[in-house]
JSON list of C-alpha atoms in Angstrom, two decimals:
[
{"chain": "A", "resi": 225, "resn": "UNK", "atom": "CA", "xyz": [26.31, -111.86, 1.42]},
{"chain": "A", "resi": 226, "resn": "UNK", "atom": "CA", "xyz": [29.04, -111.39, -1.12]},
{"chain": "A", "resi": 227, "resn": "UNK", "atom": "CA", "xyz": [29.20, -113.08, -4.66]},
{"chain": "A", "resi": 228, "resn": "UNK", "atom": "CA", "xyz": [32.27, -112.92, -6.84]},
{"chain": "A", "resi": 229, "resn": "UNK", "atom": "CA", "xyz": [32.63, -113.67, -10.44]},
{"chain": "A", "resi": 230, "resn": "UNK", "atom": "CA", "xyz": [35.84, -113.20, -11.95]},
{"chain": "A", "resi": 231, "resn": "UNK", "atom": "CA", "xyz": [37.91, -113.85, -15.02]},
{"chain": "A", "resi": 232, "resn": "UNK", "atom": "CA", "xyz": [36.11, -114.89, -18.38]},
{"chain": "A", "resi": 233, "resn": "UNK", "atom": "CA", "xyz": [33.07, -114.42, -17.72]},
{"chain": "A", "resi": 234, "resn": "UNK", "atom": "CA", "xyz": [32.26, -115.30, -21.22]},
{"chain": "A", "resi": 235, "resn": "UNK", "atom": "CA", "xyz": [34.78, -117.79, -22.80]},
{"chain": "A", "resi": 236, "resn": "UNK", "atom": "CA", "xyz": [35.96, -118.05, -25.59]},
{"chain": "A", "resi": 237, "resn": "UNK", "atom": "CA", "xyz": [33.92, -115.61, -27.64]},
{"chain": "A", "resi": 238, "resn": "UNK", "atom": "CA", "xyz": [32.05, -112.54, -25.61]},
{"chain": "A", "resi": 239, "resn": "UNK", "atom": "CA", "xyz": [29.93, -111.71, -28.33]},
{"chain": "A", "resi": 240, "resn": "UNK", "atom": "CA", "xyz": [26.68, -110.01, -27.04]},
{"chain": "A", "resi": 241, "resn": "UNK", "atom": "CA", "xyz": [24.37, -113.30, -27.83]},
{"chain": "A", "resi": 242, "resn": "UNK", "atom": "CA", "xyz": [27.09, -115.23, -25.70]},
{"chain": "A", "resi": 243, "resn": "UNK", "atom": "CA", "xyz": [27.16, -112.66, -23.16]},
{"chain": "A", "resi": 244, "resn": "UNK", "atom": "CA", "xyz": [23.72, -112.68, -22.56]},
{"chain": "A", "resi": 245, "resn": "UNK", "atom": "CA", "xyz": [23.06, -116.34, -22.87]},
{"chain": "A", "resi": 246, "resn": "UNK", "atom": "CA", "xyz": [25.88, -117.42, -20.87]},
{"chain": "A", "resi": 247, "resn": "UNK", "atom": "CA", "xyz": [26.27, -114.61, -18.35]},
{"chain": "A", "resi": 248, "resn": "UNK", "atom": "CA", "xyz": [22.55, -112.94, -17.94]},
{"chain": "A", "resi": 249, "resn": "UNK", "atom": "CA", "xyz": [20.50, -115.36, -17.95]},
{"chain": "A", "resi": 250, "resn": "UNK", "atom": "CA", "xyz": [21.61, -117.92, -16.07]},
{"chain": "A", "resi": 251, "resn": "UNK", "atom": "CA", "xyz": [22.22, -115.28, -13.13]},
{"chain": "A", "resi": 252, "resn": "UNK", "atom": "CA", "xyz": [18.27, -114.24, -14.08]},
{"chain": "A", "resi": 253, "resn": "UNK", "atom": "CA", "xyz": [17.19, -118.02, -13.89]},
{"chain": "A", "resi": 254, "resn": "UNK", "atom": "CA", "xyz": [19.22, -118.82, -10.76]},
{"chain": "A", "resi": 255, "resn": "UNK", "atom": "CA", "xyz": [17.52, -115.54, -8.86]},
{"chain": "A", "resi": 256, "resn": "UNK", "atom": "CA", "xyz": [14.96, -113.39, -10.02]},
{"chain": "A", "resi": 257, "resn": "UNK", "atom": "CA", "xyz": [14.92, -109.74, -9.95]},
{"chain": "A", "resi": 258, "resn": "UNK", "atom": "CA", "xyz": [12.67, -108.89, -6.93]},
{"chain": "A", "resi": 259, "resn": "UNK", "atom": "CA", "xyz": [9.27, -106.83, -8.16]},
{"chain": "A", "resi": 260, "resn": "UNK", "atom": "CA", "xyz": [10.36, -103.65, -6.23]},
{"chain": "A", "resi": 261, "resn": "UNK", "atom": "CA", "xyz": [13.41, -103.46, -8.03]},
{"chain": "A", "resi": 262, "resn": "UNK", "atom": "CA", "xyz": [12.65, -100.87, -11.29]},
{"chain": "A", "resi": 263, "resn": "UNK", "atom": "CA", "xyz": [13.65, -101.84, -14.55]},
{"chain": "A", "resi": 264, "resn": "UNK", "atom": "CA", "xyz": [16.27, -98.70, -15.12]},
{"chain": "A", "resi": 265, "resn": "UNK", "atom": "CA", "xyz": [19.59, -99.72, -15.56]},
{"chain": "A", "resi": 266, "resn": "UNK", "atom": "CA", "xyz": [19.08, -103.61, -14.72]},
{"chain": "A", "resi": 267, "resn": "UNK", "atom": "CA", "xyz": [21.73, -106.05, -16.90]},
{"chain": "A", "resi": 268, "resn": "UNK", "atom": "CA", "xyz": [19.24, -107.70, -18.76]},
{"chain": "A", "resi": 269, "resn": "UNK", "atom": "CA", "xyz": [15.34, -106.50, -18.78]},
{"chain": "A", "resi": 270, "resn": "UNK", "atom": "CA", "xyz": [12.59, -109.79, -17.66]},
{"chain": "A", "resi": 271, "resn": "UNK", "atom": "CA", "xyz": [9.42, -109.33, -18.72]},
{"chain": "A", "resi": 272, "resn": "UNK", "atom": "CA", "xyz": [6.80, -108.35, -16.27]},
{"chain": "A", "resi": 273, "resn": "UNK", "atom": "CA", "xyz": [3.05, -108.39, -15.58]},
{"chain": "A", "resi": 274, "resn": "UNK", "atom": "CA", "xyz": [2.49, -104.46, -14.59]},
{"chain": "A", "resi": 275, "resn": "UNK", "atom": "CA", "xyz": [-0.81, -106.60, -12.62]},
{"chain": "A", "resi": 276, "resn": "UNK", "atom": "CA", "xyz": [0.88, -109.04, -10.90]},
{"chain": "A", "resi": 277, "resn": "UNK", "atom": "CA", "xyz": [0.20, -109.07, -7.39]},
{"chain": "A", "resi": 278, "resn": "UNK", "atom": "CA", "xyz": [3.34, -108.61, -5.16]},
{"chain": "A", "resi": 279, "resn": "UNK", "atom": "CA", "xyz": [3.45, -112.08, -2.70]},
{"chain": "A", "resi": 280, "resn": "UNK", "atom": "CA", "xyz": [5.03, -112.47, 0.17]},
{"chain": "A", "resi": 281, "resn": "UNK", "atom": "CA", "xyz": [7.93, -114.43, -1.52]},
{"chain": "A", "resi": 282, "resn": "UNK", "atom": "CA", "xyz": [8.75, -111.32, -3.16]},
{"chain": "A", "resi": 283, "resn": "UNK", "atom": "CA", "xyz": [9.12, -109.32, -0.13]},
{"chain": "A", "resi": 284, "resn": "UNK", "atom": "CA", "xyz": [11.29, -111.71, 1.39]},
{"chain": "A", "resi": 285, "resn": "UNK", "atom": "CA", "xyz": [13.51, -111.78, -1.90]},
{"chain": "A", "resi": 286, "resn": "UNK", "atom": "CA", "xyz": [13.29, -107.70, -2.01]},
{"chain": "A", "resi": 287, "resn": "UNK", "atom": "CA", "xyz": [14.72, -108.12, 1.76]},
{"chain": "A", "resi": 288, "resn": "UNK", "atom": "CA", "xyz": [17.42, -110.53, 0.61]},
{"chain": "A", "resi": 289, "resn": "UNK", "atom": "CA", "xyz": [18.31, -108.63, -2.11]},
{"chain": "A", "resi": 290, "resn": "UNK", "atom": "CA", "xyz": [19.37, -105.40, -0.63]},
{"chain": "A", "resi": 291, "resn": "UNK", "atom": "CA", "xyz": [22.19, -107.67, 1.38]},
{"chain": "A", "resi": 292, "resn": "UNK", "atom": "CA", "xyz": [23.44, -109.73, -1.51]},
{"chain": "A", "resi": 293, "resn": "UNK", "atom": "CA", "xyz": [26.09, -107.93, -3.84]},
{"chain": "A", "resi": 294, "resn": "UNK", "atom": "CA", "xyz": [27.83, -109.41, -6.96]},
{"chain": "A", "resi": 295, "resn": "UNK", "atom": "CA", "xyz": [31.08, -107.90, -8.32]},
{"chain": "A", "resi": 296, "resn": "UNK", "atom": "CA", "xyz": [32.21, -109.29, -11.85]},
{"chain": "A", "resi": 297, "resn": "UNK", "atom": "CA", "xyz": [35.62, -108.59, -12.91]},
{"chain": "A", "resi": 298, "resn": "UNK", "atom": "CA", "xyz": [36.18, -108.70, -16.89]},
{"chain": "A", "resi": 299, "resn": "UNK", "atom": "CA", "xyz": [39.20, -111.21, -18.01]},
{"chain": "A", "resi": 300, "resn": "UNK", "atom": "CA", "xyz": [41.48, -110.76, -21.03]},
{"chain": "A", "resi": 301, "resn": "UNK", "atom": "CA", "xyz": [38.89, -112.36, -23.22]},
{"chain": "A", "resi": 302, "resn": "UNK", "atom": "CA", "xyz": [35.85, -110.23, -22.04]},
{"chain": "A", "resi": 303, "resn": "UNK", "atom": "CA", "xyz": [38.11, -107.21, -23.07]},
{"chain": "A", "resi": 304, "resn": "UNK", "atom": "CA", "xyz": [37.04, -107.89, -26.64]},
{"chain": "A", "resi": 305, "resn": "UNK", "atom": "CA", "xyz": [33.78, -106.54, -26.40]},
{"chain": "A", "resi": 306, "resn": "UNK", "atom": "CA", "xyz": [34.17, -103.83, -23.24]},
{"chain": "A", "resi": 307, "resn": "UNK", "atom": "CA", "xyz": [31.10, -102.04, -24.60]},
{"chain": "A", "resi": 308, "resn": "UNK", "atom": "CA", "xyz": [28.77, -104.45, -24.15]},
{"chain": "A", "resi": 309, "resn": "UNK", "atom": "CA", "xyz": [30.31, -105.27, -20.60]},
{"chain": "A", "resi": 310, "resn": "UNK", "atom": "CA", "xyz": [29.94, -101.50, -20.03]},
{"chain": "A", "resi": 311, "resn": "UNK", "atom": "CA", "xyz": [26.71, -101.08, -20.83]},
{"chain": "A", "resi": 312, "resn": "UNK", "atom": "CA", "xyz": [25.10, -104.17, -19.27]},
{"chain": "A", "resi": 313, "resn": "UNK", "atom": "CA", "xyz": [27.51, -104.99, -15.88]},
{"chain": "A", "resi": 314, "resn": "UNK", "atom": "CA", "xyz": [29.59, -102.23, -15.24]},
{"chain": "A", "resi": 315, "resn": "UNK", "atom": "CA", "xyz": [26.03, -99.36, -15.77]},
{"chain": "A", "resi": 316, "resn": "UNK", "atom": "CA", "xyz": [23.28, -101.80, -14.09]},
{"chain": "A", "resi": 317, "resn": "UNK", "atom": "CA", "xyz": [22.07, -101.71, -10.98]},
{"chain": "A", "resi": 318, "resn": "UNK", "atom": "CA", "xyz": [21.06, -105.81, -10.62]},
{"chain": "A", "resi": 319, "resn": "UNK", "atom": "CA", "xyz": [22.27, -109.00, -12.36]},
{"chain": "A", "resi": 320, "resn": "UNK", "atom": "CA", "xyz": [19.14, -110.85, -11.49]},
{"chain": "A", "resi": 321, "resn": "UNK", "atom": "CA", "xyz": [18.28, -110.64, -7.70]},
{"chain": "A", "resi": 322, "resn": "UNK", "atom": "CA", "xyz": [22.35, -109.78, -7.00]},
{"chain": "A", "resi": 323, "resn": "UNK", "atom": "CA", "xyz": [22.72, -105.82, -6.56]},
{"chain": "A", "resi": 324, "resn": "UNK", "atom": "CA", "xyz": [25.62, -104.81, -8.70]},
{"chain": "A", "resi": 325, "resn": "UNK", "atom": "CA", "xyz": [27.55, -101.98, -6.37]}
]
C-alpha cells in the first residue's frame, strides 16, 4: 500500500507549530505508530506507557505497517522552512503508522 502527499503540505504558512499541527498530527491521529516501532527518528514523538501491554491490535498494525509507505513531496511554500521539513519528514523513519522510505 502506497500513500502520496504532495504539494503544500502546509499552506499558507509552514511555520513549525503549523507543520506539526496540520501535517503530524493529523497523520498521528488518523494511524498510530505501532508499539514495535522505536521512537528514533519518528516525525513527531507520541507519548508512551513503557508498561503497556502489547495487544493483538498492535501486532496486526505492526504487520500493516511494514507494507504501507508514505512519500511527501515539499511544494514551493513548504520551501520556506526546509529545515524543519528536513529534520522531521525527510530524517524520520514513520509519519504515524506510514513508514517514510
Amino acid at each position: 500500500r502506497l500513500l502520496v502527499v504532495a504539494g503544500d503540505l502546509v499552506y499558507p504558512t509552514p511555520t513549525a507549530y503549523n507543520m506539526a499541527r496540520r501535517l503530524l498530527l493529523p497523520f498521528h491521529c488518523a494511524w498510530p505508530l505501532p508499539r514495535h516501532v522505536p521512537l528514533d527518528n519518528v516525525a513527531l514523538r507520541p507519548k508512551r506507557s513503557p508498561t503497556a501491554p502489547a495487544t493483538t491490535t498492535n501486532a496486526a498494525a505492526a504487520r500493516d505497517a511494514d507494507d504501507c509507505e508514505m512519500y511527501a513531496m515539499l511544494g514551493n511554500h513548504d520551501a520556506f522552512n526546509p529545515v524543519w521539513y528536513h529534520r522531521h519528514v525527510l530524517h524520520a523513519t514513520h509519519l504515524g503508522g506510514w513508514r517514510l522510505p
